[in-house]
Amino acid sequence: MLYIFSFYNCKESKLELIKIEGKQIPITDTLPIDSEIEAYIKPFRDNIQKDLDSVLAYSVNTYSKSDGELNTAIGNFMADAVYNEANPIFKKRTGKNIDMVLLNHGGIRSILSKGHITKRTAYQIMPFENSIVVVALKGKQMDSLVHHLIRKKRAHPISKLKLTITENNDIVEAKIKGKSIESDKIYYVATNDYLYNGGDNMTFFKPNDSLYPLNYKIRNALIDNFKKVDTISPVIDDRFTQIKGAK
């Protein structure tokens, strides 16, 4: 907290500012607690803590975003959860299905620990207020998306996209829902608003055919999925792989 003291000089009934001084007073646990304020806040704090600690599911292992090279179990879970929770919403509003999901590796902010999963877990993994948007991209833009993933070689969470490359980064397979990407087709890609706006240098989302904001936070999608799945046991799979020794 900053207190500012101002000093004025009075000249012919006019005030003139001549000096400003400030002193910073840090807020620490040494400051006395106001018992009346504490008593007022306590029921709200206790209710929030109880809600955050409510058990939603169980994780059979501990999962980290550093566990895999091109895809991770926790990233796969997050991307699949976004697809499973967002697709019914998108389908109801537009009559269309989401074709794939792309999130960002850096957005995973915590491990998923073995044991009980709570709402607090979801806030730890995804503390940001990022919301899900669906972007309509043409096949040529999808090529830019795929080549971005190949060039960066980072375990960005993806769902419904299968990408296989050689040691020289040539594409062996690039399929969405089991089908090769068509240049004249429109694909509906679910992502977050941060990436849509160019985060992590993902500039291929603009321009686009259409944008569909779902007003649905990624964290809330995780919470909803935790409630439905009950037991979490994601794996590192073949959704993005590089064939070693293949030129």
GROMACS .gro file of C-alpha atoms in nm:
model
  247
    1MET     CA    1   0.000   0.000   0.000
    2LEU     CA    2   0.134   0.343  -0.092
    3TYR     CA    3   0.059   0.654   0.111
    4ILE     CA    4   0.120   0.986  -0.069
    5PHE     CA    5   0.172   1.310   0.117
    6SER     CA    6   0.143   1.636  -0.070
    7PHE     CA    7   0.281   1.972   0.042
    8TYR     CA    8   0.142   2.299  -0.082
    9ASN     CA    9   0.263   2.657  -0.075
   10CYS     CA   10  -0.001   2.924  -0.027
   11LYS     CA   11   0.049   3.231  -0.246
   12GLU     CA   12  -0.222   3.495  -0.262
   13SER     CA   13  -0.490   3.245  -0.159
   14LYS     CA   14  -0.377   2.997  -0.425
   15LEU     CA   15  -0.241   2.653  -0.347
   16GLU     CA   16   0.070   2.547  -0.533
   17LEU     CA   17   0.203   2.189  -0.528
   18ILE     CA   18   0.570   2.195  -0.432
   19LYS     CA   19   0.653   1.843  -0.319
   20ILE     CA   20   0.522   1.485  -0.322
   21GLU     CA   21   0.658   1.215  -0.096
   22GLY     CA   22   0.554   0.853  -0.067
   23LYS     CA   23   0.615   0.562   0.163
   24GLN     CA   24   0.547   0.199   0.082
   25ILE     CA   25   0.401  -0.012   0.360
   26PRO     CA   26   0.416  -0.384   0.273
   27ILE     CA   27   0.117  -0.601   0.358
   28THR     CA   28   0.247  -0.902   0.551
   29ASP     CA   29   0.119  -1.144   0.815
   30THR     CA   30   0.267  -0.912   1.079
   31LEU     CA   31  -0.021  -0.670   1.029
   32PRO     CA   32  -0.297  -0.720   1.288
   33ILE     CA   33  -0.612  -0.897   1.171
   34ASP     CA   34  -0.936  -0.709   1.198
   35SER     CA   35  -1.155  -0.956   1.386
   36GLU     CA   36  -1.482  -0.813   1.250
   37ILE     CA   37  -1.366  -0.838   0.887
   38GLU     CA   38  -1.225  -1.186   0.949
   39ALA     CA   39  -1.553  -1.304   1.101
   40TYR     CA   40  -1.744  -1.168   0.802
   41ILE     CA   41  -1.514  -1.328   0.541
   42LYS     CA   42  -1.467  -1.667   0.710
   43PRO     CA   43  -1.797  -1.833   0.602
   44PHE     CA   44  -1.733  -1.735   0.239
   45ARG     CA   45  -1.372  -1.855   0.253
   46ASP     CA   46  -1.470  -2.185   0.413
   47ASN     CA   47  -1.739  -2.244   0.151
   48ILE     CA   48  -1.494  -2.176  -0.135
   49GLN     CA   49  -1.231  -2.404   0.018
   50LYS     CA   50  -1.488  -2.681   0.063
   51ASP     CA   51  -1.595  -2.647  -0.299
   52LEU     CA   52  -1.236  -2.650  -0.428
   53ASP     CA   53  -1.153  -2.959  -0.224
   54SER     CA   54  -1.458  -3.158  -0.332
   55VAL     CA   55  -1.344  -3.484  -0.495
   56LEU     CA   56  -1.446  -3.523  -0.861
   57ALA     CA   57  -1.242  -3.819  -0.985
   58TYR     CA   58  -0.936  -4.035  -0.926
   59SER     CA   59  -0.605  -4.037  -1.114
   60VAL     CA   60  -0.436  -4.378  -1.137
   61ASN     CA   61  -0.092  -4.224  -1.181
   62THR     CA   62   0.100  -3.897  -1.182
   63TYR     CA   63   0.116  -3.724  -1.519
   64SER     CA   64   0.342  -3.438  -1.630
   65LYS     CA   65   0.370  -3.236  -1.949
   66SER     CA   66   0.738  -3.334  -1.967
   67ASP     CA   67   0.666  -3.709  -1.984
   68GLY     CA   68   0.660  -3.730  -2.365
   69GLU     CA   69   0.842  -3.581  -2.661
   70LEU     CA   70   0.564  -3.512  -2.913
   71ASN     CA   71   0.257  -3.599  -2.711
   72THR     CA   72   0.197  -3.644  -2.340
   73ALA     CA   73  -0.064  -3.831  -2.140
   74ILE     CA   74  -0.183  -3.518  -1.960
   75GLY     CA   75  -0.194  -3.320  -2.285
   76ASN     CA   76  -0.386  -3.598  -2.457
   77PHE     CA   77  -0.634  -3.605  -2.170
   78MET     CA   78  -0.686  -3.227  -2.186
   79ALA     CA   79  -0.736  -3.217  -2.562
   80ASP     CA   80  -0.974  -3.514  -2.554
   81ALA     CA   81  -1.164  -3.360  -2.262
   82VAL     CA   82  -1.209  -3.036  -2.455
   83TYR     CA   83  -1.336  -3.228  -2.757
   84ASN     CA   84  -1.576  -3.443  -2.554
   85GLU     CA   85  -1.722  -3.150  -2.360
   86ALA     CA   86  -1.721  -2.882  -2.632
   87ASN     CA   87  -1.841  -3.084  -2.929
   88PRO     CA   88  -2.199  -3.137  -2.801
   89ILE     CA   89  -2.226  -2.762  -2.739
   90PHE     CA   90  -2.094  -2.678  -3.086
   91LYS     CA   91  -2.316  -2.943  -3.246
   92LYS     CA   92  -2.628  -2.809  -3.074
   93ARG     CA   93  -2.556  -2.451  -3.181
   94THR     CA   94  -2.440  -2.511  -3.538
   95GLY     CA   95  -2.541  -2.863  -3.640
   96LYS     CA   96  -2.173  -2.932  -3.712
   97ASN     CA   97  -1.903  -3.134  -3.537
   98ILE     CA   98  -1.563  -3.020  -3.421
   99ASP     CA   99  -1.299  -3.184  -3.640
  100MET     CA  100  -0.997  -3.151  -3.410
  101VAL     CA  101  -0.860  -2.978  -3.103
  102LEU     CA  102  -0.533  -2.789  -3.060
  103LEU     CA  103  -0.418  -2.647  -2.726
  104ASN     CA  104  -0.077  -2.523  -2.611
  105HIS     CA  105   0.185  -2.716  -2.418
  106GLY     CA  106   0.276  -2.408  -2.213
  107GLY     CA  107  -0.081  -2.375  -2.091
  108ILE     CA  108  -0.046  -2.687  -1.876
  109ARG     CA  109   0.070  -2.532  -1.548
  110SER     CA  110   0.081  -2.828  -1.311
  111ILE     CA  111   0.114  -3.203  -1.293
  112LEU     CA  112  -0.187  -3.426  -1.246
  113SER     CA  113  -0.100  -3.613  -0.929
  114LYS     CA  114  -0.196  -3.969  -0.848
  115GLY     CA  115  -0.496  -3.989  -0.619
  116HIS     CA  116  -0.808  -3.782  -0.571
  117ILE     CA  117  -0.883  -3.511  -0.826
  118THR     CA  118  -1.063  -3.201  -0.703
  119LYS     CA  119  -1.176  -2.870  -0.847
  120ARG     CA  120  -0.854  -2.730  -0.705
  121THR     CA  121  -0.667  -2.971  -0.933
  122ALA     CA  122  -0.835  -2.817  -1.237
  123TYR     CA  123  -0.742  -2.466  -1.122
  124GLN     CA  124  -0.381  -2.574  -1.072
  125ILE     CA  125  -0.354  -2.734  -1.415
  126MET     CA  126  -0.535  -2.448  -1.590
  127PRO     CA  127  -0.519  -2.128  -1.381
  128PHE     CA  128  -0.580  -1.904  -1.680
  129GLU     CA  129  -0.922  -1.780  -1.788
  130ASN     CA  130  -0.879  -1.911  -2.144
  131SER     CA  131  -1.205  -1.993  -2.322
  132ILE     CA  132  -1.274  -2.238  -2.601
  133VAL     CA  133  -1.333  -2.103  -2.950
  134VAL     CA  134  -1.398  -2.300  -3.268
  135VAL     CA  135  -1.232  -2.169  -3.584
  136ALA     CA  136  -1.338  -2.268  -3.936
  137LEU     CA  137  -1.021  -2.325  -4.138
  138LYS     CA  138  -0.975  -2.426  -4.499
  139GLY     CA  139  -0.755  -2.721  -4.589
  140LYS     CA  140  -0.463  -2.497  -4.690
  141GLN     CA  141  -0.464  -2.338  -4.344
  142MET     CA  142  -0.474  -2.685  -4.193
  143ASP     CA  143  -0.151  -2.753  -4.381
  144SER     CA  144   0.000  -2.449  -4.207
  145LEU     CA  145  -0.120  -2.585  -3.872
  146VAL     CA  146   0.038  -2.924  -3.939
  147HIS     CA  147   0.368  -2.774  -4.055
  148HIS     CA  148   0.378  -2.552  -3.747
  149LEU     CA  149   0.353  -2.860  -3.525
  150ILE     CA  150   0.626  -3.033  -3.723
  151ARG     CA  151   0.855  -2.731  -3.715
  152LYS     CA  152   0.816  -2.669  -3.341
  153LYS     CA  153   0.819  -3.037  -3.238
  154ARG     CA  154   0.654  -2.952  -2.909
  155ALA     CA  155   0.395  -3.166  -2.735
  156HIS     CA  156   0.103  -2.930  -2.792
  157PRO     CA  157  -0.214  -3.116  -2.689
  158ILE     CA  158  -0.409  -3.235  -2.993
  159SER     CA  159  -0.717  -3.449  -3.040
  160LYS     CA  160  -0.861  -3.617  -3.354
  161LEU     CA  161  -0.545  -3.531  -3.551
  162LYS     CA  162  -0.295  -3.807  -3.624
  163LEU     CA  163   0.045  -3.692  -3.744
  164THR     CA  164   0.340  -3.914  -3.831
  165ILE     CA  165   0.670  -3.778  -3.964
  166THR     CA  166   1.009  -3.914  -4.069
  167GLU     CA  167   1.342  -3.833  -3.912
  168ASN     CA  168   1.381  -3.561  -4.177
  169ASN     CA  169   1.041  -3.415  -4.081
  170ASP     CA  170   0.865  -3.534  -4.396
  171ILE     CA  171   0.498  -3.619  -4.348
  172VAL     CA  172   0.416  -3.989  -4.352
  173GLU     CA  173   0.059  -3.941  -4.236
  174ALA     CA  174  -0.160  -3.641  -4.153
  175LYS     CA  175  -0.520  -3.736  -4.093
  176ILE     CA  176  -0.818  -3.587  -3.914
  177LYS     CA  177  -1.063  -3.841  -3.779
  178GLY     CA  178  -0.892  -4.105  -3.991
  179LYS     CA  179  -0.915  -3.916  -4.322
  180SER     CA  180  -0.649  -3.727  -4.517
  181ILE     CA  181  -0.675  -3.347  -4.512
  182GLU     CA  182  -0.859  -3.209  -4.816
  183SER     CA  183  -0.753  -2.869  -4.948
  184ASP     CA  184  -1.107  -2.755  -5.038
  185LYS     CA  185  -1.276  -2.869  -4.717
  186ILE     CA  186  -1.364  -2.654  -4.413
  187TYR     CA  187  -1.239  -2.791  -4.083
  188TYR     CA  188  -1.369  -2.682  -3.744
  189VAL     CA  189  -1.079  -2.656  -3.503
  190ALA     CA  190  -1.138  -2.607  -3.130
  191THR     CA  191  -0.866  -2.410  -2.958
  192ASN     CA  192  -0.836  -2.141  -2.692
  193ASP     CA  193  -0.870  -1.767  -2.735
  194TYR     CA  194  -0.501  -1.716  -2.653
  195LEU     CA  195  -0.386  -1.926  -2.949
  196TYR     CA  196  -0.655  -1.785  -3.176
  197ASN     CA  197  -0.509  -1.439  -3.114
  198GLY     CA  198  -0.160  -1.551  -3.218
  199GLY     CA  199  -0.022  -1.692  -2.894
  200ASP     CA  200   0.279  -1.927  -2.929
  201ASN     CA  201   0.322  -1.783  -3.281
  202MET     CA  202   0.018  -1.973  -3.409
  203THR     CA  203  -0.073  -1.717  -3.671
  204PHE     CA  204  -0.250  -1.966  -3.901
  205PHE     CA  205  -0.589  -1.911  -3.732
  206LYS     CA  206  -0.632  -1.578  -3.913
  207PRO     CA  207  -0.786  -1.507  -4.153
  208ASN     CA  208  -1.054  -1.771  -4.124
  209ASP     CA  209  -1.392  -1.864  -4.263
  210SER     CA  210  -1.579  -1.820  -3.933
  211LEU     CA  211  -1.523  -1.795  -3.558
  212TYR     CA  212  -1.750  -1.952  -3.297
  213PRO     CA  213  -1.684  -1.845  -2.934
  214LEU     CA  214  -1.839  -2.104  -2.703
  215ASN     CA  215  -1.816  -1.894  -2.383
  216TYR     CA  216  -1.685  -2.206  -2.213
  217LYS     CA  217  -1.360  -2.200  -2.019
  218ILE     CA  218  -1.110  -2.481  -2.069
  219ARG     CA  219  -1.089  -2.523  -1.692
  220ASN     CA  220  -1.466  -2.574  -1.673
  221ALA     CA  221  -1.446  -2.832  -1.950
  222LEU     CA  222  -1.185  -3.020  -1.745
  223ILE     CA  223  -1.405  -3.005  -1.434
  224ASP     CA  224  -1.707  -3.130  -1.626
  225ASN     CA  225  -1.502  -3.412  -1.774
  226PHE     CA  226  -1.359  -3.511  -1.435
  227LYS     CA  227  -1.713  -3.550  -1.306
  228LYS     CA  228  -1.813  -3.776  -1.594
  229VAL     CA  229  -1.503  -3.993  -1.633
  230ASP     CA  230  -1.451  -4.075  -1.263
  231THR     CA  231  -1.116  -4.253  -1.315
  232ILE     CA  232  -0.840  -4.082  -1.514
  233SER     CA  233  -0.579  -4.300  -1.685
  234PRO     CA  234  -0.450  -4.123  -2.000
  235VAL     CA  235  -0.161  -4.258  -2.206
  236ILE     CA  236   0.104  -4.137  -2.449
  237ASP     CA  237  -0.012  -4.270  -2.785
  238ASP     CA  238   0.052  -4.239  -3.159
  239ARG     CA  239  -0.136  -3.918  -3.231
  240PHE     CA  240   0.195  -3.738  -3.302
  241THR     CA  241   0.502  -3.950  -3.361
  242GLN     CA  242   0.833  -3.941  -3.544
  243ILE     CA  243   0.968  -4.258  -3.701
  244LYS     CA  244   1.334  -4.280  -3.608
  245GLY     CA  245   1.558  -4.403  -3.888
  246ALA     CA  246   1.299  -4.326  -4.156
  247LYS     CA  247   1.438  -4.076  -4.404
   0.00000   0.00000   0.00000
